[in-house]
PDB file of C-alpha atoms in Angstrom:
ATOM      1  CA  TYR A  18     169.145 123.681  59.653  1.00 82.00           C
ATOM      2  CA  SER A  19     172.647 123.792  61.111  1.00 81.00           C
ATOM      3  CA  ALA A  20     174.240 123.278  57.689  1.00 86.00           C
ATOM      4  CA  ALA A  21     172.162 126.118  56.208  1.00 87.00           C
ATOM      5  CA  ALA A  22     173.099 128.425  59.082  1.00 83.00           C
ATOM      6  CA  LEU A  23     176.796 127.572  58.708  1.00 86.00           C
ATOM      7  CA  LEU A  24     176.729 128.132  54.935  1.00 90.00           C
ATOM      8  CA  ALA A  25     174.898 131.446  55.400  1.00 87.00           C
ATOM      9  CA  ILE A  26     177.706 132.631  57.684  1.00 86.00           C
ATOM     10  CA  VAL A  27     180.345 131.374  55.235  1.00 90.00           C
ATOM     11  CA  PHE A  28     178.727 133.207  52.297  1.00 91.00           C
ATOM     12  CA  ALA A  29     178.511 136.360  54.416  1.00 86.00           C
ATOM     13  CA  LEU A  30     182.320 136.533  54.595  1.00 89.00           C
ATOM     14  CA  PRO A  31     182.976 137.252  50.872  1.00 90.00           C
ATOM     15  CA  PHE A  32     180.024 139.649  50.933  1.00 87.00           C
ATOM     16  CA  ALA A  33     181.627 141.634  53.763  1.00 85.00           C
ATOM     17  CA  TRP A  34     185.017 141.492  52.014  1.00 88.00           C
ATOM     18  CA  ARG A  35     183.512 142.811  48.775  1.00 87.00           C
ATOM     19  CA  VAL A  36     181.745 145.700  50.523  1.00 82.00           C
ATOM     20  CA  LEU A  37     184.840 146.702  52.499  1.00 84.00           C
ATOM     21  CA  VAL A  38     187.475 146.291  49.770  1.00 83.00           C
ATOM     22  CA  HIS A  39     185.739 146.536  46.400  1.00 80.00           C
ATOM     23  CA  ARG A  40     182.738 148.675  47.421  1.00 78.00           C
ATOM     24  CA  GLU A  41     179.477 148.261  45.545  1.00 75.00           C
ATOM     25  CA  HIS A  42     180.595 147.895  41.931  1.00 76.00           C
ATOM     26  CA  GLY A  43     183.928 146.196  42.501  1.00 79.00           C
ATOM     27  CA  ARG A  44     187.059 146.198  40.408  1.00 82.00           C
ATOM     28  CA  TRP A  45     188.298 142.740  39.475  1.00 86.00           C
ATOM     29  CA  GLU A  46     190.951 141.769  36.947  1.00 84.00           C
ATOM     30  CA  HIS A  47     189.450 138.300  36.408  1.00 87.00           C
ATOM     31  CA  PRO A  48     185.875 137.565  35.229  1.00 88.00           C
ATOM     32  CA  LEU A  49     185.319 134.633  37.625  1.00 90.00           C
ATOM     33  CA  PRO A  50     185.094 136.649  40.906  1.00 89.00           C
ATOM     34  CA  ALA A  51     183.106 139.305  39.046  1.00 89.00           C
ATOM     35  CA  PHE A  52     180.623 136.632  37.934  1.00 92.00           C
ATOM     36  CA  TYR A  53     180.288 135.326  41.500  1.00 92.00           C
ATOM     37  CA  PHE A  54     179.616 138.720  43.047  1.00 91.00           C
ATOM     38  CA  ALA A  55     177.283 139.788  40.228  1.00 90.00           C
ATOM     39  CA  HIS A  56     175.125 136.657  40.008  1.00 92.00           C
ATOM     40  CA  LEU A  57     175.781 134.208  42.851  1.00 93.00           C
ATOM     41  CA  GLU A  58     176.514 136.343  45.911  1.00 92.00           C
ATOM     42  CA  LEU A  59     172.930 137.247  46.818  1.00 90.00           C
ATOM     43  CA  PHE A  60     171.507 134.025  45.378  1.00 94.00           C
ATOM     44  CA  LEU A  61     173.605 131.711  47.563  1.00 94.00           C
ATOM     45  CA  GLY A  62     173.574 133.878  50.688  1.00 90.00           C
ATOM     46  CA  ASN A  63     169.855 134.615  50.691  1.00 90.00           C
ATOM     47  CA  GLY A  64     169.105 131.043  49.613  1.00 93.00           C
ATOM     48  CA  CYS A  65     170.880 129.594  52.649  1.00 91.00           C
ATOM     49  CA  LEU A  66     169.140 132.092  54.918  1.00 87.00           C
ATOM     50  CA  GLY A  67     165.800 131.106  53.401  1.00 91.00           C
ATOM     51  CA  ILE A  68     166.558 127.398  53.885  1.00 92.00           C
ATOM     52  CA  GLY A  69     167.317 128.055  57.545  1.00 87.00           C
ATOM     53  CA  VAL A  70     164.004 129.860  58.000  1.00 88.00           C
ATOM     54  CA  MET A  71     162.037 127.087  56.295  1.00 91.00           C
ATOM     55  CA  MET A  72     163.850 124.374  58.274  1.00 88.00           C
ATOM     56  CA  LEU A  73     163.096 126.187  61.532  1.00 85.00           C
ATOM     57  CA  LEU A  74     159.462 126.524  60.511  1.00 88.00           C
ATOM     58  CA  ALA A  75     159.251 122.816  59.608  1.00 87.00           C
ATOM     59  CA  LEU A  76     160.767 121.827  62.967  1.00 83.00           C
ATOM     60  CA  THR A  77     158.294 124.066  64.781  1.00 84.00           C
ATOM     61  CA  LEU A  78     155.376 122.538  62.861  1.00 85.00           C
ATOM     62  CA  GLU A  79     156.504 119.032  63.807  1.00 82.00           C
ATOM     63  CA  ARG A  80     156.852 120.100  67.427  1.00 81.00           C
ATOM     64  CA  TYR A  81     153.386 121.688  67.325  1.00 84.00           C
ATOM     65  CA  VAL A  82     151.777 118.512  65.953  1.00 82.00           C
ATOM     66  CA  SER A  83     153.517 116.247  68.461  1.00 79.00           C
ATOM     67  CA  VAL A  84     152.631 118.443  71.462  1.00 78.00           C
ATOM     68  CA  CYS A  85     149.212 119.852  70.577  1.00 81.00           C
ATOM     69  CA  HIS A  86     147.869 116.957  68.469  1.00 79.00           C
ATOM     70  CA  PRO A  87     149.643 113.837  69.722  1.00 75.00           C
ATOM     71  CA  GLY A  88     147.000 111.558  68.220  1.00 71.00           C
ATOM     72  CA  HIS A  89     147.852 112.825  64.737  1.00 67.00           C
ATOM     73  CA  ALA A  90     151.606 113.099  65.214  1.00 57.00           C
ATOM     74  CA  ARG A  91     153.184 112.252  61.873  1.00 62.00           C
ATOM     75  CA  PRO A  92     155.718 114.037  59.635  1.00 62.00           C
ATOM     76  CA  ILE A  93     153.973 116.853  57.758  1.00 62.00           C
ATOM     77  CA  LEU A  94     156.393 116.810  54.823  1.00 63.00           C
ATOM     78  CA  GLY A  95     156.787 113.048  54.785  1.00 69.00           C
ATOM     79  CA  SER A  96     160.058 111.407  55.677  1.00 76.00           C
ATOM     80  CA  PRO A  97     162.951 113.556  56.940  1.00 79.00           C
ATOM     81  CA  ARG A  98     164.887 112.813  53.747  1.00 84.00           C
ATOM     82  CA  ARG A  99     162.035 114.199  51.670  1.00 85.00           C
ATOM     83  CA  ALA A 100     161.835 117.353  53.800  1.00 84.00           C
ATOM     84  CA  VAL A 101     165.594 117.916  53.574  1.00 86.00           C
ATOM     85  CA  ALA A 102     165.368 117.565  49.784  1.00 89.00           C
ATOM     86  CA  LEU A 103     162.185 119.600  49.215  1.00 90.00           C
ATOM     87  CA  ILE A 104     162.975 122.643  51.352  1.00 92.00           C
ATOM     88  CA  PRO A 105     166.330 123.582  49.700  1.00 93.00           C
ATOM     89  CA  THR A 106     164.935 122.873  46.225  1.00 94.00           C
ATOM     90  CA  PHE A 107     161.861 125.015  46.838  1.00 93.00           C
ATOM     91  CA  THR A 108     163.946 127.827  48.335  1.00 95.00           C
ATOM     92  CA  PHE A 109     166.602 128.009  45.610  1.00 95.00           C
ATOM     93  CA  VAL A 110     163.969 127.889  42.869  1.00 95.00           C
ATOM     94  CA  LEU A 111     162.225 130.917  44.361  1.00 95.00           C
ATOM     95  CA  TYR A 112     165.523 132.823  44.563  1.00 95.00           C
ATOM     96  CA  ILE A 113     166.508 132.214  40.908  1.00 95.00           C
ATOM     97  CA  PRO A 114     165.308 135.684  39.687  1.00 94.00           C
ATOM     98  CA  ILE A 115     167.898 137.311  41.967  1.00 93.00           C
ATOM     99  CA  ILE A 116     170.662 135.887  39.761  1.00 93.00           C
ATOM    100  CA  PHE A 117     169.728 138.290  36.957  1.00 93.00           C
ATOM    101  CA  ARG A 118     169.490 141.538  38.930  1.00 90.00           C
ATOM    102  CA  SER A 119     173.143 142.440  38.188  1.00 90.00           C
ATOM    103  CA  GLN A 120     175.386 142.226  35.162  1.00 89.00           C
ATOM    104  CA  ILE A 121     179.135 142.443  34.436  1.00 90.00           C
ATOM    105  CA  LYS A 122     180.674 145.421  32.670  1.00 89.00           C
ATOM    106  CA  SER A 123     184.222 145.283  31.323  1.00 87.00           C
ATOM    107  CA  CYS A 124     186.354 148.418  31.222  1.00 86.00           C
ATOM    108  CA  LYS A 125     189.803 149.005  29.742  1.00 81.00           C
ATOM    109  CA  LEU A 126     192.056 151.278  31.734  1.00 78.00           C
ATOM    110  CA  ILE A 127     194.112 153.848  29.844  1.00 73.00           C
ATOM    111  CA  PRO A 128     197.110 154.068  29.490  1.00 76.00           C
ATOM    112  CA  GLU A 129     197.783 150.772  31.331  1.00 72.00           C
ATOM    113  CA  GLY A 130     195.615 148.784  28.963  1.00 76.00           C
ATOM    114  CA  VAL A 131     194.380 146.519  31.779  1.00 83.00           C
ATOM    115  CA  VAL A 132     190.850 145.171  31.481  1.00 86.00           C
ATOM    116  CA  ILE A 133     188.814 145.244  34.710  1.00 87.00           C
ATOM    117  CA  TYR A 134     185.375 143.866  35.440  1.00 89.00           C
ATOM    118  CA  GLN A 135     182.704 145.619  37.465  1.00 88.00           C
ATOM    119  CA  ARG A 136     179.342 144.585  38.865  1.00 88.00           C
ATOM    120  CA  MET A 137     176.504 146.826  37.684  1.00 87.00           C
ATOM    121  CA  GLU A 138     172.857 146.600  38.679  1.00 86.00           C
ATOM    122  CA  ASP A 139     170.400 146.097  35.818  1.00 87.00           C
ATOM    123  CA  THR A 140     168.124 149.043  36.549  1.00 86.00           C
ATOM    124  CA  ASP A 141     165.552 148.067  33.935  1.00 89.00           C
ATOM    125  CA  TYR A 142     165.251 144.615  35.487  1.00 91.00           C
ATOM    126  CA  VAL A 143     165.198 145.796  39.109  1.00 87.00           C
ATOM    127  CA  ASP A 144     162.720 148.624  38.501  1.00 87.00           C
ATOM    128  CA  HIS A 145     160.278 146.414  36.623  1.00 91.00           C
ATOM    129  CA  PRO A 146     156.888 146.182  38.400  1.00 92.00           C
ATOM    130  CA  LEU A 147     156.940 142.375  38.290  1.00 93.00           C
ATOM    131  CA  TYR A 148     160.290 142.270  40.073  1.00 91.00           C
ATOM    132  CA  SER A 149     158.992 144.686  42.705  1.00 89.00           C
ATOM    133  CA  ILE A 150     156.022 142.394  43.318  1.00 92.00           C
ATOM    134  CA  TYR A 151     158.384 139.417  43.420  1.00 93.00           C
ATOM    135  CA  LYS A 152     160.520 141.054  46.123  1.00 88.00           C
ATOM    136  CA  VAL A 153     157.483 141.747  48.299  1.00 88.00           C
ATOM    137  CA  LEU A 154     156.213 138.170  47.892  1.00 92.00           C
ATOM    138  CA  LEU A 155     159.649 136.837  48.720  1.00 91.00           C
ATOM    139  CA  GLU A 156     159.723 138.765  51.967  1.00 86.00           C
ATOM    140  CA  PHE A 157     156.261 137.554  52.877  1.00 89.00           C
ATOM    141  CA  ILE A 158     157.186 133.919  52.215  1.00 91.00           C
ATOM    142  CA  PHE A 159     160.546 133.871  54.004  1.00 89.00           C
ATOM    143  CA  LYS A 160     160.174 136.610  56.615  1.00 85.00           C
ATOM    144  CA  VAL A 161     156.675 137.864  57.461  1.00 85.00           C
ATOM    145  CA  VAL A 162     154.741 134.579  57.354  1.00 89.00           C
ATOM    146  CA  PRO A 163     157.421 132.575  59.264  1.00 88.00           C
ATOM    147  CA  VAL A 164     157.593 135.251  61.974  1.00 83.00           C
ATOM    148  CA  ILE A 165     153.819 135.128  62.480  1.00 86.00           C
ATOM    149  CA  LEU A 166     153.654 131.321  62.373  1.00 89.00           C
ATOM    150  CA  LEU A 167     156.609 130.837  64.704  1.00 86.00           C
ATOM    151  CA  ALA A 168     155.162 133.251  67.262  1.00 83.00           C
ATOM    152  CA  ALA A 169     151.673 131.700  67.083  1.00 87.00           C
ATOM    153  CA  LEU A 170     152.804 128.056  67.077  1.00 87.00           C
ATOM    154  CA  ASN A 171     155.340 128.489  69.876  1.00 83.00           C
ATOM    155  CA  LEU A 172     152.767 130.336  71.970  1.00 84.00           C
ATOM    156  CA  ARG A 173     150.280 127.509  71.431  1.00 86.00           C
ATOM    157  CA  ILE A 174     152.941 124.927  72.283  1.00 83.00           C
ATOM    158  CA  LEU A 175     153.737 126.731  75.530  1.00 80.00           C
ATOM    159  CA  VAL A 176     150.075 126.957  76.535  1.00 83.00           C
ATOM    160  CA  VAL A 177     149.382 123.276  75.854  1.00 83.00           C
ATOM    161  CA  TYR A 178     152.616 122.168  77.488  1.00 78.00           C
ATOM    162  CA  ARG A 179     151.969 124.230  80.622  1.00 77.00           C
ATOM    163  CA  ARG A 180     148.483 122.740  80.898  1.00 81.00           C
ATOM    164  CA  SER A 181     149.842 119.216  80.641  1.00 77.00           C
ATOM    165  CA  CYS A 182     152.507 120.010  83.230  1.00 74.00           C
ATOM    166  CA  GLU A 183     149.866 121.468  85.546  1.00 76.00           C
ATOM    167  CA  LYS A 184     147.768 118.311  85.271  1.00 77.00           C
ATOM    168  CA  ARG A 185     150.802 116.154  85.944  1.00 73.00           C
ATOM    169  CA  ARG A 186     151.752 118.372  88.884  1.00 71.00           C
ATOM    170  CA  LYS A 187     148.315 117.984  90.456  1.00 74.00           C
ATOM    171  CA  MET A 188     148.418 114.211  90.039  1.00 74.00           C
ATOM    172  CA  ILE A 189     151.826 114.028  91.683  1.00 69.00           C
ATOM    173  CA  LEU A 190     150.825 116.322  94.561  1.00 67.00           C
ATOM    174  CA  SER A 191     147.662 114.350  95.203  1.00 67.00           C
ATOM    175  CA  ARG A 192     149.755 111.216  95.716  1.00 62.00           C
ATOM    176  CA  LYS A 193     152.257 112.823  98.059  1.00 56.00           C
ATOM    177  CA  THR A 194     151.527 112.870 101.747  1.00 49.00           C
ATOM    178  CA  SER A 195     153.627 115.886 102.589  1.00 49.00           C
ATOM    179  CA  GLY A 196     152.013 118.086  99.951  1.00 48.00           C
ATOM    180  CA  GLU A 197     155.371 119.585  99.019  1.00 51.00           C
ATOM    181  CA  GLU A 198     156.459 119.859  95.426  1.00 52.00           C
ATOM    182  CA  ASP A 199     159.919 118.921  94.303  1.00 53.00           C
ATOM    183  CA  PRO A 200     161.205 121.952  92.331  1.00 56.00           C
ATOM    184  CA  ARG A 201     163.378 119.694  90.175  1.00 56.00           C
ATOM    185  CA  LYS A 202     160.362 117.854  88.822  1.00 53.00           C
ATOM    186  CA  PHE A 203     159.265 120.686  86.550  1.00 59.00           C
ATOM    187  CA  ALA A 204     162.540 122.404  85.725  1.00 67.00           C
ATOM    188  CA  GLU A 205     162.148 121.161  82.157  1.00 66.00           C
ATOM    189  CA  GLU A 206     158.978 123.246  81.825  1.00 64.00           C
ATOM    190  CA  ARG A 207     160.808 126.449  82.692  1.00 69.00           C
ATOM    191  CA  ARG A 208     163.656 125.578  80.332  1.00 72.00           C
ATOM    192  CA  LEU A 209     161.240 124.927  77.479  1.00 70.00           C
ATOM    193  CA  VAL A 210     159.480 128.251  78.067  1.00 70.00           C
ATOM    194  CA  LEU A 211     162.801 130.106  78.016  1.00 74.00           C
ATOM    195  CA  LEU A 212     164.023 128.167  74.967  1.00 75.00           C
ATOM    196  CA  LEU A 213     160.939 128.723  72.814  1.00 73.00           C
ATOM    197  CA  GLY A 214     160.485 132.306  73.971  1.00 73.00           C
ATOM    198  CA  SER A 215     164.098 133.319  73.404  1.00 78.00           C
ATOM    199  CA  THR A 216     164.322 131.728  69.938  1.00 77.00           C
ATOM    200  CA  SER A 217     161.052 133.354  68.855  1.00 76.00           C
ATOM    201  CA  ILE A 218     162.043 136.814  70.117  1.00 81.00           C
ATOM    202  CA  LEU A 219     165.537 136.479  68.633  1.00 83.00           C
ATOM    203  CA  PHE A 220     164.105 135.495  65.244  1.00 81.00           C
ATOM    204  CA  LEU A 221     161.613 138.386  65.301  1.00 81.00           C
ATOM    205  CA  VAL A 222     164.208 141.019  66.243  1.00 85.00           C
ATOM    206  CA  CYS A 223     166.933 139.804  63.881  1.00 85.00           C
ATOM    207  CA  VAL A 224     164.825 139.098  60.786  1.00 82.00           C
ATOM    208  CA  THR A 225     162.456 142.092  60.749  1.00 83.00           C
ATOM    209  CA  PRO A 226     165.104 144.667  59.641  1.00 86.00           C
ATOM    210  CA  MET A 227     165.967 142.467  56.646  1.00 82.00           C
ATOM    211  CA  VAL A 228     162.359 142.676  55.454  1.00 80.00           C
ATOM    212  CA  ILE A 229     162.669 146.454  55.199  1.00 85.00           C
ATOM    213  CA  LEU A 230     166.154 146.244  53.680  1.00 84.00           C
ATOM    214  CA  ASN A 231     165.314 143.766  50.910  1.00 78.00           C
ATOM    215  CA  VAL A 232     162.194 145.666  49.861  1.00 78.00           C
ATOM    216  CA  THR A 233     163.931 149.058  49.744  1.00 81.00           C
ATOM    217  CA  LEU A 234     167.311 147.934  48.325  1.00 77.00           C
ATOM    218  CA  SER A 235     168.237 150.028  45.262  1.00 76.00           C
ATOM    219  CA  GLU A 236     171.169 151.906  43.749  1.00 72.00           C
ATOM    220  CA  SER A 237     169.776 155.273  44.837  1.00 78.00           C
ATOM    221  CA  ASN A 238     169.413 154.198  48.461  1.00 82.00           C
ATOM    222  CA  LEU A 239     172.897 152.694  48.516  1.00 79.00           C
ATOM    223  CA  THR A 240     174.388 156.155  47.934  1.00 81.00           C
ATOM    224  CA  LYS A 241     172.955 157.374  51.259  1.00 86.00           C
ATOM    225  CA  TYR A 242     175.145 156.962  54.329  1.00 87.00           C
ATOM    226  CA  PRO A 243     172.290 156.336  56.853  1.00 89.00           C
ATOM    227  CA  TYR A 244     170.943 153.601  54.600  1.00 89.00           C
ATOM    228  CA  GLN A 245     174.378 151.965  54.460  1.00 86.00           C
ATOM    229  CA  VAL A 246     174.506 151.967  58.268  1.00 89.00           C
ATOM    230  CA  PHE A 247     171.037 150.417  58.416  1.00 90.00           C
ATOM    231  CA  ARG A 248     172.089 147.844  55.827  1.00 87.00           C
ATOM    232  CA  ALA A 249     175.145 146.827  57.852  1.00 87.00           C
ATOM    233  CA  ILE A 250     173.095 146.492  61.050  1.00 90.00           C
ATOM    234  CA  ALA A 251     170.378 144.451  59.314  1.00 88.00           C
ATOM    235  CA  ASN A 252     172.901 142.023  57.793  1.00 83.00           C
ATOM    236  CA  LEU A 253     174.712 141.710  61.105  1.00 86.00           C
ATOM    237  CA  LEU A 254     171.482 140.935  62.963  1.00 88.00           C
ATOM    238  CA  GLU A 255     170.438 138.264  60.478  1.00 81.00           C
ATOM    239  CA  VAL A 256     173.790 136.491  60.691  1.00 81.00           C
ATOM    240  CA  THR A 257     173.704 136.853  64.487  1.00 83.00           C
ATOM    241  CA  ASN A 258     170.358 135.044  64.547  1.00 80.00           C
ATOM    242  CA  TYR A 259     172.013 131.913  63.176  1.00 76.00           C
ATOM    243  CA  SER A 260     175.186 132.320  65.207  1.00 78.00           C
ATOM    244  CA  ILE A 261     173.597 132.704  68.637  1.00 83.00           C
ATOM    245  CA  THR A 262     170.981 129.940  68.325  1.00 79.00           C
ATOM    246  CA  PHE A 263     173.619 127.359  69.230  1.00 81.00           C
ATOM    247  CA  TYR A 264     174.381 129.131  72.512  1.00 84.00           C
ATOM    248  CA  ILE A 265     170.680 129.480  73.366  1.00 81.00           C
ATOM    249  CA  TYR A 266     170.237 125.713  73.051  1.00 79.00           C
ATOM    250  CA  CYS A 267     173.357 125.143  75.146  1.00 82.00           C
ATOM    251  CA  LEU A 268     172.019 127.498  77.814  1.00 81.00           C
ATOM    252  CA  PHE A 269     168.451 126.256  78.124  1.00 78.00           C
ATOM    253  CA  SER A 270     168.521 122.601  76.986  1.00 77.00           C
ATOM    254  CA  GLU A 271     170.096 120.048  79.315  1.00 78.00           C
ATOM    255  CA  ASP A 272     169.737 117.305  76.696  1.00 80.00           C
ATOM    256  CA  PHE A 273     171.559 119.457  74.151  1.00 81.00           C
ATOM    257  CA  ARG A 274     174.428 120.126  76.592  1.00 84.00           C
ATOM    258  CA  ASN A 275     174.776 116.466  77.509  1.00 85.00           C
ATOM    259  CA  THR A 276     174.763 115.428  73.865  1.00 85.00           C
ATOM    260  CA  LEU A 277     177.374 118.069  73.068  1.00 84.00           C
ATOM    261  CA  LEU A 278     179.601 116.906  75.921  1.00 86.00           C
ATOM    262  CA  ARG A 279     179.283 113.272  74.853  1.00 86.00           C
ATOM    263  CA  THR A 280     180.122 114.263  71.277  1.00 84.00           C
ATOM    264  CA  LEU A 281     183.210 116.132  72.451  1.00 84.00           C
ATOM    265  CA  SER A 282     184.070 113.255  74.857  1.00 80.00           C
ATOM    266  CA  LEU A 283     183.965 115.572  77.868  1.00 62.00           C
ATOM    267  CA  PRO A 284     182.668 114.487  81.296  1.00 60.00           C
ATOM    268  CA  SER A 285     179.188 115.781  82.081  1.00 51.00           C
ATOM    269  CA  SER A 286     178.207 116.960  85.558  1.00 53.00           C
ATOM    270  CA  THR A 287     174.750 115.382  85.233  1.00 54.00           C
ATOM    271  CA  PRO A 288     173.802 112.091  83.585  1.00 52.00           C
ATOM    272  CA  ALA A 289     172.089 112.292  80.236  1.00 46.00           C
ATOM    273  CA  ARG A 290     168.336 111.964  80.319  1.00 47.00           C
ATOM    274  CA  GLY A 291     167.298 108.340  80.096  1.00 45.00           C
ATOM    275  CA  LEU A 292     170.656 107.055  81.356  1.00 45.00           C
ATOM    276  CA  VAL A 293     171.099 105.704  84.872  1.00 44.00           C
ATOM    277  CA  LYS A 294     174.367 105.938  86.732  1.00 45.00           C
ATOM    278  CA  PRO A 295     175.773 102.523  87.567  1.00 45.00           C
ATOM    279  CA  PRO A 296     175.554 101.603  91.284  1.00 44.00           C
ATOM    280  CA  PRO A 297     178.707 101.869  93.375  1.00 44.00           C
ATOM    281  CA  PRO A 298     180.750  98.695  93.672  1.00 44.00           C
ATOM    282  CA  THR A 299     179.808  96.524  96.633  1.00 40.00           C
ATOM    283  CA  ALA A 300     181.089  93.334  98.148  1.00 40.00           C
ATOM    284  CA  THR A 301     180.162  90.389  96.006  1.00 37.00           C
ATOM    285  CA  THR A 302     179.283  86.919  97.134  1.00 36.00           C
ATOM    286  CA  THR A 303     180.181  83.922  95.057  1.00 36.00           C
ATOM    287  CA  ILE A 304     177.345  81.450  94.696  1.00 36.00           C
ATOM    288  CA  THR A 305     178.058  77.945  93.513  1.00 38.00           C
ATOM    289  CA  GLN A 306     175.216  76.295  91.703  1.00 38.00           C
ATOM    290  CA  HIS A 307     175.122  72.522  91.437  1.00 41.00           C
ATOM    291  CA  ARG A 308     173.393  70.826  88.572  1.00 41.00           C
ATOM    292  CA  SER A 309     171.719  67.553  89.065  1.00 40.00           C
ATOM    293  CA  VAL A 310     172.571  64.842  86.613  1.00 35.00           C
TER     294      VAL A 310
END
């Protein structure tokens, strides 16, 4: 998931450079960059975004099974290696038709005699009814359905987790004589609620504009200034979704922060979960043990 998010951000950089410098059709003196922007730009960028969505959905499904159905907790897609191999393959196969939506046109400038290459949209291909249906299905698979499933599964996880925490809280309170609850006992519950809620809301807000953009993307709409502004905002929100997830986990997950600090070899203010601080040094007594022969 992290690799897909990083690659999506990396592929967004040449996209932004092309829009700012070369505009929509471009003007390249070499065929190699023209080929990339005509055939691979959207394929690689959208493919990595789709992989990130599918990886997030797979992680949420595993979390749902382990929390809500602990008796049947097993990997849904098999081993992690199989999931990591199947999800990118499935995603890139579905995005293959995008490779053919544009073509390269060569033009010879007069009187310089320099040949330039431009990216032109294949209007016959894009306006075909089958491609229109394909675009709608693509948005349903990678945007609409994941948004609905993530919201429903995370909500169910929160409900089940809060119930289990409430039962555990009652058991602990029944054993305590003072009847007071230690607020640190259930801080993890609040962090989990904030983590799942913030990631779900962030995904919903940042991905929804791209659904509208990808369905309505066409040469005629690209000539309209308001549509270009909407396009820039939608692309920025989708990239932001993958950029800010790291900071959300750092903010709401103590385990994530401790792991990050250990990875960076920085001292942590609190011990990692599951690790016990060593006791302070005390005076030692030497004991001599005699063995009998």
